[in-house]
Tab-separated table of C-alpha atoms in Angstrom:
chain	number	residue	atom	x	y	z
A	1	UNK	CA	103.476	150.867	38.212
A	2	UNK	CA	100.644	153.391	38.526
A	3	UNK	CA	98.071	150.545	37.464
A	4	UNK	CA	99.080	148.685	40.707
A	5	UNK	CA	97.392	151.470	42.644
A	6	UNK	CA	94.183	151.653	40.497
A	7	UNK	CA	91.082	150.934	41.908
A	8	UNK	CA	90.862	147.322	42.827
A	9	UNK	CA	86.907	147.161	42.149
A	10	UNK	CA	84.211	149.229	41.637
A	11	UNK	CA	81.456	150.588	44.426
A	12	UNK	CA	77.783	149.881	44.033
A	13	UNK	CA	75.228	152.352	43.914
A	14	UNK	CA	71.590	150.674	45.420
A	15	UNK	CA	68.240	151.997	45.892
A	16	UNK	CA	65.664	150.444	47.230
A	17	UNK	CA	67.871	147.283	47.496
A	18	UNK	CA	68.888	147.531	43.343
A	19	UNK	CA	72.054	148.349	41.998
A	20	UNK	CA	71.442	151.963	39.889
A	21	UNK	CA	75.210	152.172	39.012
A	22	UNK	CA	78.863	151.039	39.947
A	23	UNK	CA	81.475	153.376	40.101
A	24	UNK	CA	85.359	154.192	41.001
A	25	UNK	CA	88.113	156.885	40.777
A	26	UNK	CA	91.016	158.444	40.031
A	27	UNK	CA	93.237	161.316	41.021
A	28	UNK	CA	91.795	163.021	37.940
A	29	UNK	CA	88.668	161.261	37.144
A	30	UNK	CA	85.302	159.938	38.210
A	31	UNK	CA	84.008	156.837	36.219
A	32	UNK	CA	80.384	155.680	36.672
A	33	UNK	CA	78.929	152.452	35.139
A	34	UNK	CA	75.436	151.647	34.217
A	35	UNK	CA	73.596	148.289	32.618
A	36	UNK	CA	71.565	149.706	30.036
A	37	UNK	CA	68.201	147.368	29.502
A	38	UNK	CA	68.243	145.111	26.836
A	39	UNK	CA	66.770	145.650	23.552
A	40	UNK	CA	66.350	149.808	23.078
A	41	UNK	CA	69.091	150.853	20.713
A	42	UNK	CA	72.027	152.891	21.628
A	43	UNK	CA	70.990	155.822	19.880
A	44	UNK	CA	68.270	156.120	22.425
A	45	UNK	CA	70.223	156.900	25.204
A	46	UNK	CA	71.524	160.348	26.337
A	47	UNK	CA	73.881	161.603	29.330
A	48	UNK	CA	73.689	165.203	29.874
A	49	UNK	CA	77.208	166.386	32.088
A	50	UNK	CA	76.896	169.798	33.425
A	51	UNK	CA	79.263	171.010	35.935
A	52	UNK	CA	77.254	170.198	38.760
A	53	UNK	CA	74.929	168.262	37.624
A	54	UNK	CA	74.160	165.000	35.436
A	55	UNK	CA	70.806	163.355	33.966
A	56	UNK	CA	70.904	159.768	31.884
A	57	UNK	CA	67.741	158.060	30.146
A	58	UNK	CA	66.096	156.723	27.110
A	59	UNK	CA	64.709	159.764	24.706
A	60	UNK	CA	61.014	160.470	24.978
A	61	UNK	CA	61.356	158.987	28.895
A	62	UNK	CA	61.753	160.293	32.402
A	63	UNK	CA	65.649	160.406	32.998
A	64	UNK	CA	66.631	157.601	34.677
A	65	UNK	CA	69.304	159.709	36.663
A	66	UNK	CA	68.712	163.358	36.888
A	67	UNK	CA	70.993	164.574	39.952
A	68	UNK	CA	73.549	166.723	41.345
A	69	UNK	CA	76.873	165.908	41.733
A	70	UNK	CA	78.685	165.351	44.504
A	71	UNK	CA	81.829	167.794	43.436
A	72	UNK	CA	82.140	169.929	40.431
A	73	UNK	CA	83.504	168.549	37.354
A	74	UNK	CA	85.325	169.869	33.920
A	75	UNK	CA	82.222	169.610	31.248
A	76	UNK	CA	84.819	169.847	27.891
A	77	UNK	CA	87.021	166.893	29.350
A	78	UNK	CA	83.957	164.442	30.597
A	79	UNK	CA	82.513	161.877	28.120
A	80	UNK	CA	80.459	159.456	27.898
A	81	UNK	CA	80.473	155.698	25.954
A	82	UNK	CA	78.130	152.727	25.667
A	83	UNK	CA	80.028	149.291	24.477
A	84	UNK	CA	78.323	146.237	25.616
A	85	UNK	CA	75.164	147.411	27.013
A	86	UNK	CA	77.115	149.512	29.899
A	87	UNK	CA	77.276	153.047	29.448
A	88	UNK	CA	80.579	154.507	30.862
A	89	UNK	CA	80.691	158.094	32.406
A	90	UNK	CA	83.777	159.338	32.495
A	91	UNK	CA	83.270	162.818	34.861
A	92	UNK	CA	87.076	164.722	34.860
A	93	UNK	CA	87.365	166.386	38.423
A	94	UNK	CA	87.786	170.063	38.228
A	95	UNK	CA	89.666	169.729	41.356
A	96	UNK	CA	92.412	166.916	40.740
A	97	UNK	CA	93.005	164.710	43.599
A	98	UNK	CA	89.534	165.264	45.764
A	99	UNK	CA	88.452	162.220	47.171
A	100	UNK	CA	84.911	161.796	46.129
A	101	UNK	CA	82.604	159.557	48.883
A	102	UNK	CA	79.613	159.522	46.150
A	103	UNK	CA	79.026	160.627	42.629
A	104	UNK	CA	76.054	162.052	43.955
A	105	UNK	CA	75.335	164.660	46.239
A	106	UNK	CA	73.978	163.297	49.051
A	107	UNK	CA	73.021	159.923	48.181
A	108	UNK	CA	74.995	156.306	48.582
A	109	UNK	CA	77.953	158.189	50.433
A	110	UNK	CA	80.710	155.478	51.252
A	111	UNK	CA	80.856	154.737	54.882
A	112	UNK	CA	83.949	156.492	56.494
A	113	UNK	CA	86.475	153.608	56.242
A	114	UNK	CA	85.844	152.882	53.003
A	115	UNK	CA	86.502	156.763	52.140
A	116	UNK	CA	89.785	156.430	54.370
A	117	UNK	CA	90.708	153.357	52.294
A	118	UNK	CA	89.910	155.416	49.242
A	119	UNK	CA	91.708	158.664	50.093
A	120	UNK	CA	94.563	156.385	51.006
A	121	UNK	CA	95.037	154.850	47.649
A	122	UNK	CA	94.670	158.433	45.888
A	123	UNK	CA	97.638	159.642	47.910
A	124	UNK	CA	99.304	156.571	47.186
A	125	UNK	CA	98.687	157.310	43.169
A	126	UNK	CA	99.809	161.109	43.283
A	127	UNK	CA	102.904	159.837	45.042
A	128	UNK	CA	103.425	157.401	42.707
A	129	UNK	CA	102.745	160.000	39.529
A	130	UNK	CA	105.380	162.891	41.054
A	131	UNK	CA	107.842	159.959	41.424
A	132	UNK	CA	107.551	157.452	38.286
A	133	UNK	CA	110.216	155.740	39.505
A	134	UNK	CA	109.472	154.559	42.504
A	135	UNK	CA	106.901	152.023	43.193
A	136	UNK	CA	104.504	152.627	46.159
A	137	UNK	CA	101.741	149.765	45.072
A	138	UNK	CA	102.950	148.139	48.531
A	139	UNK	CA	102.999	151.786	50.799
A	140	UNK	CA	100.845	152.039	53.608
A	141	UNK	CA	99.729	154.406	55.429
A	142	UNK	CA	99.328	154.567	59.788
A	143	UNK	CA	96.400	156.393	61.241
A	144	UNK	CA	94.784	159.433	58.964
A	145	UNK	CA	96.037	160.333	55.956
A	146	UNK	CA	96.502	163.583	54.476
A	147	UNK	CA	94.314	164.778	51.639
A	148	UNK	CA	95.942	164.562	48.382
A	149	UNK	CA	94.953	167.356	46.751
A	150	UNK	CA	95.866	169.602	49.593
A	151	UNK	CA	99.074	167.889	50.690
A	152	UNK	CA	102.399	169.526	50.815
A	153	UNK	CA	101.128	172.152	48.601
A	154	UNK	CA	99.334	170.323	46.608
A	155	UNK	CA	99.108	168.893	43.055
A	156	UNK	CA	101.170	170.144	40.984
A	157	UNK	CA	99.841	171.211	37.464
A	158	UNK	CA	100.358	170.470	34.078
């Protein structure tokens, strides 16, 4: 039941007009998305993660992202991939349930709604992980929502 409240698509990060990355999340994860150019080998592409921060390029070039992030993450749980010419960043939140508005500080921030909408479905998925047997893929919520990672408490831990 908890894929029901996964993120229906991805958000687009533009500059300039361009899309630099998509990306979506989790209760307990980040995920960012990049097309890598065609024809430089894999093995010439790095991600540096750093609790704060995170840079992404070819070797030997000027990183193609080099920025802060927008919340802190957990550096021995992130990752990164490449399969099919789209490197995957997988950025574990050091603070489970934070609704993120951007990746990066400052920069492509969701417009309010869409961080609403986006907080919304996060409660939706704790309530649906601290009760697996209930199914709250149809739940709405009326006017503001709490924050999820504050709510009642807050998230319980592992």
């Amino acid at each position: 039941m908890s894929e029901k409240l996964a993120p229906e698509k991805r958000h687009s990060f533009l500059h300039n007009g361009e899309e630099v990355f998509e990306w979506d999340q989790t209760l307990e994860e980040v995920n960012i998305y990049i097309n890598l150019p065609p024809n430089v080998h894999s093995k010439q592409f790095y991600c540096k993660i750093q609790s704060k921060h995170v840079e992404v390029g070819i070797k030997g070039n000027p990183p193609y992202l080099n920025h802060d992030l927008f919340c802190p993450v957990k550096t021995d749980s992130s990752f990164w991939t490449i399969e099919d010419d789209i490197m995957h960043i997988t950025l574990q939140k050091r603070d489970k349930g934070q609704t993120w508005s951007s990746p990066i500080l400052g920069q492509g921030q969701l417009d309010p709604y869409s961080t609403d909408l986006e907080q919304k479905r996060l409660m939706l998925q704790r309530f649906q992980e601290e009760n697996p047997g209930f199914d709250f893929s149809q739940a709405q919520f009326t006017g503001s929502c709490p924050d999820p990672r504050t709510f009642m408490g807050g998230i319980r831990s592992d």
